[in-house]
mmCIF file of C-alpha atoms in Angstrom:
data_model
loop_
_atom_site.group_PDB
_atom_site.id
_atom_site.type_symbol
_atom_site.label_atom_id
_atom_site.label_comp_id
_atom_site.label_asym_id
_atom_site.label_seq_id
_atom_site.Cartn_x
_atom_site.Cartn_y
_atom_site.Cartn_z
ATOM 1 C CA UNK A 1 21.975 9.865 -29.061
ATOM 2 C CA UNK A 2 24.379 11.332 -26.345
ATOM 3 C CA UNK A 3 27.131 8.814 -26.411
ATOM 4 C CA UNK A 4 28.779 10.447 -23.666
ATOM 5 C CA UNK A 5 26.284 8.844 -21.168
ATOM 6 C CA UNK A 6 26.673 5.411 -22.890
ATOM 7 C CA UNK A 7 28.026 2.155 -20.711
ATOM 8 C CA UNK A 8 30.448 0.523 -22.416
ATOM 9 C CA UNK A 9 29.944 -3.430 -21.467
ATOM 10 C CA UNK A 10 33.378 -4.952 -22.780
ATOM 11 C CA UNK A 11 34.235 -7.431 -20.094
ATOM 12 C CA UNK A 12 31.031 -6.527 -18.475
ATOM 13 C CA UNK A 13 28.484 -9.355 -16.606
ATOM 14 C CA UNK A 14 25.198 -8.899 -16.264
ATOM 15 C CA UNK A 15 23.275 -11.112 -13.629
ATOM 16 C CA UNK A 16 20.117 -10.869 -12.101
ATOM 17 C CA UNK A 17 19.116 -9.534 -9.381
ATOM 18 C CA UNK A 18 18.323 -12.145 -6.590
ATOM 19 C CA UNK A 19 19.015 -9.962 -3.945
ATOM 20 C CA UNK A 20 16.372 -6.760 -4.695
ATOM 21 C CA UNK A 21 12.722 -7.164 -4.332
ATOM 22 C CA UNK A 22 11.613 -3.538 -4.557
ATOM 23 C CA UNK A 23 10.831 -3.841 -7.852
ATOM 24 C CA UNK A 24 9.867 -7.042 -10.241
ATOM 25 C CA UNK A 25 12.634 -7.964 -13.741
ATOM 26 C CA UNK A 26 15.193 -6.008 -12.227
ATOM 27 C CA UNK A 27 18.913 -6.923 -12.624
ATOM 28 C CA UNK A 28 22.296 -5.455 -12.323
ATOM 29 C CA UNK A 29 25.326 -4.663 -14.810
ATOM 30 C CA UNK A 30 28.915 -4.966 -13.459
ATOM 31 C CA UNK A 31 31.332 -3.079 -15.755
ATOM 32 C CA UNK A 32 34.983 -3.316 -16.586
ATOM 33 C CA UNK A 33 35.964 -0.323 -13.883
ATOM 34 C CA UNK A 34 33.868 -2.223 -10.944
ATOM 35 C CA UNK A 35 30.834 0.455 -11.637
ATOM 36 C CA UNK A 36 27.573 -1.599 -10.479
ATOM 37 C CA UNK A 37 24.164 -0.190 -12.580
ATOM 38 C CA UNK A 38 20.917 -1.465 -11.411
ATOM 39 C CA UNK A 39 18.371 -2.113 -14.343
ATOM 40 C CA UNK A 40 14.695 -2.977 -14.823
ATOM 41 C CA UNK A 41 13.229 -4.459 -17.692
ATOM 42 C CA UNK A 42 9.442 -4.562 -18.625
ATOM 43 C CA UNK A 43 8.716 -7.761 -18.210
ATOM 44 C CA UNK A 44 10.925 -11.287 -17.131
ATOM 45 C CA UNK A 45 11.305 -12.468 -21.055
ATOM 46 C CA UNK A 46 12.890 -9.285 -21.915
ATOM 47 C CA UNK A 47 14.917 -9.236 -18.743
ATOM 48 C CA UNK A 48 16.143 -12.673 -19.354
ATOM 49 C CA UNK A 49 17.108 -11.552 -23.351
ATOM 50 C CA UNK A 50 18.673 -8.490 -22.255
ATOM 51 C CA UNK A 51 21.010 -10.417 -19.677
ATOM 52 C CA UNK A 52 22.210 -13.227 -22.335
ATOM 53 C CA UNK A 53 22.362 -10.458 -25.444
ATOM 54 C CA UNK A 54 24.733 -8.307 -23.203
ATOM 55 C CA UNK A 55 26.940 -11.382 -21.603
ATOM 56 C CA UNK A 56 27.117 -13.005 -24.928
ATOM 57 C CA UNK A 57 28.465 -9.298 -26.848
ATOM 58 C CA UNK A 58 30.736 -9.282 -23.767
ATOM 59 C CA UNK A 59 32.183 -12.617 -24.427
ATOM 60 C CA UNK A 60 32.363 -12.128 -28.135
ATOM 61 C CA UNK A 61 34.236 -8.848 -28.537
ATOM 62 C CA UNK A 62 36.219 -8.504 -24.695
ATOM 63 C CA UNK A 63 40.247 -8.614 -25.526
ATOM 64 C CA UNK A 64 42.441 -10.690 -23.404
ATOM 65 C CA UNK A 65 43.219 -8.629 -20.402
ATOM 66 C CA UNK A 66 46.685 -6.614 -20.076
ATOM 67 C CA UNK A 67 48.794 -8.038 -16.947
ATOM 68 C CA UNK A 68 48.344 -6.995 -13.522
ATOM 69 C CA UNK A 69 50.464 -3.811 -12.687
ATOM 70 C CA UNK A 70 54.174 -4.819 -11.155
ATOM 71 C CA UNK A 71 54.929 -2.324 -8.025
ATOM 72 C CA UNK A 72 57.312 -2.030 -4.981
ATOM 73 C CA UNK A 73 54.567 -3.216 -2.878
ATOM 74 C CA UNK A 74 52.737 -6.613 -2.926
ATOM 75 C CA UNK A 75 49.088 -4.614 -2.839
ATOM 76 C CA UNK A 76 46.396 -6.438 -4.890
ATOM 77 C CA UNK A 77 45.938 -4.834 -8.076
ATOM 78 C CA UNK A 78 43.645 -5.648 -11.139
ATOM 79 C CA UNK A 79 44.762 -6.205 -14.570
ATOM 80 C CA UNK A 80 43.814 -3.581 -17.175
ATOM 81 C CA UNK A 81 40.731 -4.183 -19.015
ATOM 82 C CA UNK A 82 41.518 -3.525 -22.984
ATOM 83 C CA UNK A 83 38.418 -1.081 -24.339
ATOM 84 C CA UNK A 84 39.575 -2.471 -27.872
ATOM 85 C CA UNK A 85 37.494 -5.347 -29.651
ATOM 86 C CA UNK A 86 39.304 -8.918 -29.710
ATOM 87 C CA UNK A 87 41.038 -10.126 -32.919
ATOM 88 C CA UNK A 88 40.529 -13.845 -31.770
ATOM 89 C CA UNK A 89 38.064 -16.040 -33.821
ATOM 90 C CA UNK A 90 35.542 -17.265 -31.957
ATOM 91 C CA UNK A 91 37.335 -20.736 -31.005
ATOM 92 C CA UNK A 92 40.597 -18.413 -30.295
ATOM 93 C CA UNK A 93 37.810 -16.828 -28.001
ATOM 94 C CA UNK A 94 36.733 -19.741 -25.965
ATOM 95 C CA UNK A 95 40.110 -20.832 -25.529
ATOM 96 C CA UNK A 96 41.569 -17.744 -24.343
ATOM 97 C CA UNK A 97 38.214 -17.507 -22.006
ATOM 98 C CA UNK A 98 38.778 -20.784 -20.879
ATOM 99 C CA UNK A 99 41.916 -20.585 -19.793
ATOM 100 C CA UNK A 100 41.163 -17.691 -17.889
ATOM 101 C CA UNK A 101 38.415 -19.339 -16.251
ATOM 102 C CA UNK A 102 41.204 -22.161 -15.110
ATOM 103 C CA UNK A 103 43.675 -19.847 -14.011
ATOM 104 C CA UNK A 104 41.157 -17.865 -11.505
ATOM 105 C CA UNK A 105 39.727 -21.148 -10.317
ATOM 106 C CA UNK A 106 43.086 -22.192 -9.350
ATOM 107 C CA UNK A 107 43.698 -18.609 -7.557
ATOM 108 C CA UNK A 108 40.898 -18.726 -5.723
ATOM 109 C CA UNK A 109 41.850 -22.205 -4.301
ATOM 110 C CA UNK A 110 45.221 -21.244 -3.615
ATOM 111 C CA UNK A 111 43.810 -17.765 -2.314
ATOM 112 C CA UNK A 112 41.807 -19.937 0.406
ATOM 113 C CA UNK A 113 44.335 -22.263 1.440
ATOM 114 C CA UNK A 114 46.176 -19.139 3.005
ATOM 115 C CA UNK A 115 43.281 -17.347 4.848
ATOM 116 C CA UNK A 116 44.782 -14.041 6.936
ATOM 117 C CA UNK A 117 45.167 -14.898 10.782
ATOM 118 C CA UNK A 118 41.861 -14.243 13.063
ATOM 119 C CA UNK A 119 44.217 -11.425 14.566
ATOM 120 C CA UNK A 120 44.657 -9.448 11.385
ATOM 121 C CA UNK A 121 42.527 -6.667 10.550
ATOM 122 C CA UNK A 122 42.125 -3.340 8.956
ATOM 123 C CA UNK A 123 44.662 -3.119 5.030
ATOM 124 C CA UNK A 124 45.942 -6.385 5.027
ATOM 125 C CA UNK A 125 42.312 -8.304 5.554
ATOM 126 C CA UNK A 126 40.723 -5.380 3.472
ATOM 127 C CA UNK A 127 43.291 -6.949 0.232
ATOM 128 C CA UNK A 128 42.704 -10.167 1.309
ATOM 129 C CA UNK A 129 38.980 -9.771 0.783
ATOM 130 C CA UNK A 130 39.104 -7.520 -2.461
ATOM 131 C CA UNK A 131 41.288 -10.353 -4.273
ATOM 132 C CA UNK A 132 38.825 -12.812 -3.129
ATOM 133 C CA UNK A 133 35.694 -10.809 -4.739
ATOM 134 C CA UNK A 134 37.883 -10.306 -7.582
ATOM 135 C CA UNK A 135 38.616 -13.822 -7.844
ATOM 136 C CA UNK A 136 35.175 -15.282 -7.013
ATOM 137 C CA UNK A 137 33.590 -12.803 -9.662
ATOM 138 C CA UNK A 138 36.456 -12.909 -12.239
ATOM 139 C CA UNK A 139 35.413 -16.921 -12.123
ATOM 140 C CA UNK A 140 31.706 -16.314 -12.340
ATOM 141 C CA UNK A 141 32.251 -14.136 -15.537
ATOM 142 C CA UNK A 142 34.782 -16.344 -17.387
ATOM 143 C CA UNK A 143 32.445 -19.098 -16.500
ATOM 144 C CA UNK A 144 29.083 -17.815 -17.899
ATOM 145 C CA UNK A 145 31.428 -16.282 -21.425
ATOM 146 C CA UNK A 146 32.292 -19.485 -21.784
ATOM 147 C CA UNK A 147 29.325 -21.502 -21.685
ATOM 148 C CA UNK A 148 27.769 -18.872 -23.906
ATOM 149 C CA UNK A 149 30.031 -18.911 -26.609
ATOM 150 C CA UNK A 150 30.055 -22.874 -27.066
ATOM 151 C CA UNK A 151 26.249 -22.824 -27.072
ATOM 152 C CA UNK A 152 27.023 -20.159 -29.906
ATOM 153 C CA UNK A 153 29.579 -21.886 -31.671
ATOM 154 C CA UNK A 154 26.999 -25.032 -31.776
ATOM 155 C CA UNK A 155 24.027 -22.751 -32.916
ATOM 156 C CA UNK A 156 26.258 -21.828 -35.919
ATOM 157 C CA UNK A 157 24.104 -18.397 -36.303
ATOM 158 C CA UNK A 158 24.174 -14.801 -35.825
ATOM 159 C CA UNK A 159 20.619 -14.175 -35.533
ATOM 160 C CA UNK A 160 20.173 -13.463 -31.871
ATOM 161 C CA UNK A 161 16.546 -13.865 -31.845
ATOM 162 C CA UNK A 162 17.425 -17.785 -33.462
ATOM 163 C CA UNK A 163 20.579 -17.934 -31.001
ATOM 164 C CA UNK A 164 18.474 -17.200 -27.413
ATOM 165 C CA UNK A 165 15.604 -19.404 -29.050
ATOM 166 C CA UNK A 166 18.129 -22.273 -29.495
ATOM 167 C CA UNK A 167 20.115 -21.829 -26.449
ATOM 168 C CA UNK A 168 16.681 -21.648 -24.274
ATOM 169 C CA UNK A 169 15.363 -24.939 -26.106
ATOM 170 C CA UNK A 170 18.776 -26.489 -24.501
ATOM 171 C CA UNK A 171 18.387 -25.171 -21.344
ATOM 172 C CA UNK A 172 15.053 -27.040 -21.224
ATOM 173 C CA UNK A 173 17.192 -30.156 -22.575
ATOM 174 C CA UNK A 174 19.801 -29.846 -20.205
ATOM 175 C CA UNK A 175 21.619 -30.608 -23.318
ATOM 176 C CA UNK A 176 25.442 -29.364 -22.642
ATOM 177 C CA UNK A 177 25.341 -28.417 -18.941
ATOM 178 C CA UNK A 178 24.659 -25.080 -19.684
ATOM 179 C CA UNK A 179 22.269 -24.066 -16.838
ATOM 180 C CA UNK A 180 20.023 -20.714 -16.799
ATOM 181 C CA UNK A 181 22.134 -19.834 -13.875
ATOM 182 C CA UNK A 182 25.287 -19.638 -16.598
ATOM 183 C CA UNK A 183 23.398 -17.674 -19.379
ATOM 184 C CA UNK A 184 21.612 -15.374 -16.425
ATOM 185 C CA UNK A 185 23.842 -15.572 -13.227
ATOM 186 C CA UNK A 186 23.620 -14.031 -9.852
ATOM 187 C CA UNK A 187 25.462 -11.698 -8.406
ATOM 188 C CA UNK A 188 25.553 -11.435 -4.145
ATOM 189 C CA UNK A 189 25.548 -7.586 -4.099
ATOM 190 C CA UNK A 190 27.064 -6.103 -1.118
ATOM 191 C CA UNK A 191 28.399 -3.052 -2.671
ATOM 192 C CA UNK A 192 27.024 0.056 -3.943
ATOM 193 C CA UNK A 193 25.501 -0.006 -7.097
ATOM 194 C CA UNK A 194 24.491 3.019 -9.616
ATOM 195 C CA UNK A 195 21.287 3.159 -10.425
ATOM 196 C CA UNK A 196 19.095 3.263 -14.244
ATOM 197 C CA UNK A 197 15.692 3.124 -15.336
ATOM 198 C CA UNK A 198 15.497 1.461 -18.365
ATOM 199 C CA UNK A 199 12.829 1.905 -20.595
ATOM 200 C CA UNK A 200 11.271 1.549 -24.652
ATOM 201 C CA UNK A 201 12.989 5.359 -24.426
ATOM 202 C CA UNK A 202 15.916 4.668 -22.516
ATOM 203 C CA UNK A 203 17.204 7.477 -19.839
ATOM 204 C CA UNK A 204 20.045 6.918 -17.906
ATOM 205 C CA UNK A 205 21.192 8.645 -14.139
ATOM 206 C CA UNK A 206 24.392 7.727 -13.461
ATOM 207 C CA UNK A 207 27.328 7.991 -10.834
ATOM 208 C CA UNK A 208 29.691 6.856 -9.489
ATOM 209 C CA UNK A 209 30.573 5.177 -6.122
ATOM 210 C CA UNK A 210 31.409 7.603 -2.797
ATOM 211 C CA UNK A 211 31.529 4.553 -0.206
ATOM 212 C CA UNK A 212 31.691 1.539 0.569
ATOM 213 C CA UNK A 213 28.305 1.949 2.607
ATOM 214 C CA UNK A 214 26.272 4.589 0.142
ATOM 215 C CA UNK A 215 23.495 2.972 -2.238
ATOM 216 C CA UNK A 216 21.254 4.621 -4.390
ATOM 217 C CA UNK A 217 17.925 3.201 -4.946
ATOM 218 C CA UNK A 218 15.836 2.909 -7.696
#
């Protein structure tokens, strides 16, 4: 295998996609650099596995992020994403997830409460709206580890046929308020996105994004 065309999915989400209707079992893959890869599975059971297998090794093996970059200016930047594998157990895990998961909920609120002026426009409301995805996604992402890794820590197993099977059969329950929307979220795609067919034999076309207006279709 040609590993130089591989997608690395550490702090990666995967989330189906809602918004696309050319095609049926289709969903995308956000990775750590903000790449967007549209997928399509060969049926809606597969599609749904593939989603929860990749946001569940995501969660697992993702290291804490490194802190945001400090500058002269006050221009929204993102922290570094760490390629290397966690050395948290998997309660360190949660925790560490969780807290994250606090910390952007609170940032987004106090993002809100101090909306740019009606007057402002072109850089300053063009950060104020990339801290807000960032925020509203980071959230999202933090949000479906989480509840993946506590259904995981109450399977007790690392059988991932056993794990989806259990985690499913509480979905159904509604046992510990994890919804399908948490194992298989949504994502409201307004950007760009790289496109992949994936397949039994799995070939990959890749690239990356030119503008903020340029899609490529699948």
């Amino acid at each position: 295998e040609d590993l130089k065309n591989a997608i690395s999915i550490h702090h990666s989400l995967a989330v189906r996609a809602t918004d696309y209707s050319k095609k049926p079992n289709v969903f995308y893959l956000k990775t750590a650099d903000w790449r967007i890869f549209l997928l399509q599975a060969p049926n809606a059971e597969l599609m749904q596995s593939w989603i929860t297998r990749i946001n569940l090794v995501s969660a697992m093996f993702s290291a804490p992020p490194f802190p945001a970059a400090i500058g002269s200016q006050k221009k929204f930047s993102r922290p570094l994403l760490p390629t290397t594998l966690t050395r948290l157990s998997l309660e360190e895990q949660i925790k560490a997830h969780d807290t994250r998961l606090k910390s952007m909920t609170v940032d987004l609120t106090e993002h809100h409460s101090y909306p740019p002026d009606k007057k402002v426009k072109g850089k300053e409301l063009e950060e104020y709206k990339l801290k807000e995805e960032y925020l509203e996604f980071e959230k999202m992402r933090f949000s479906t580890y989480v509840s993946l890794l506590r259904a995981k820590l109450k399977t007790g197993t690392d059988d991932l046929d056993k794990f989806e099977s259990a985690l499913f059969d509480t979905i159904e329950n509604e046992g510990n308020g994890l919804t399908k929307s948490r194992s298989s979220p949504s994502l409201n795609q307004e950007q760009p996105v790289v496109t992949i067919r994936v397949k039994r034999n799995t070939s990959e076309r890749r690239s990356y994004r030119h503008s903020a207006n340029s899609k490529h279709k699948l």
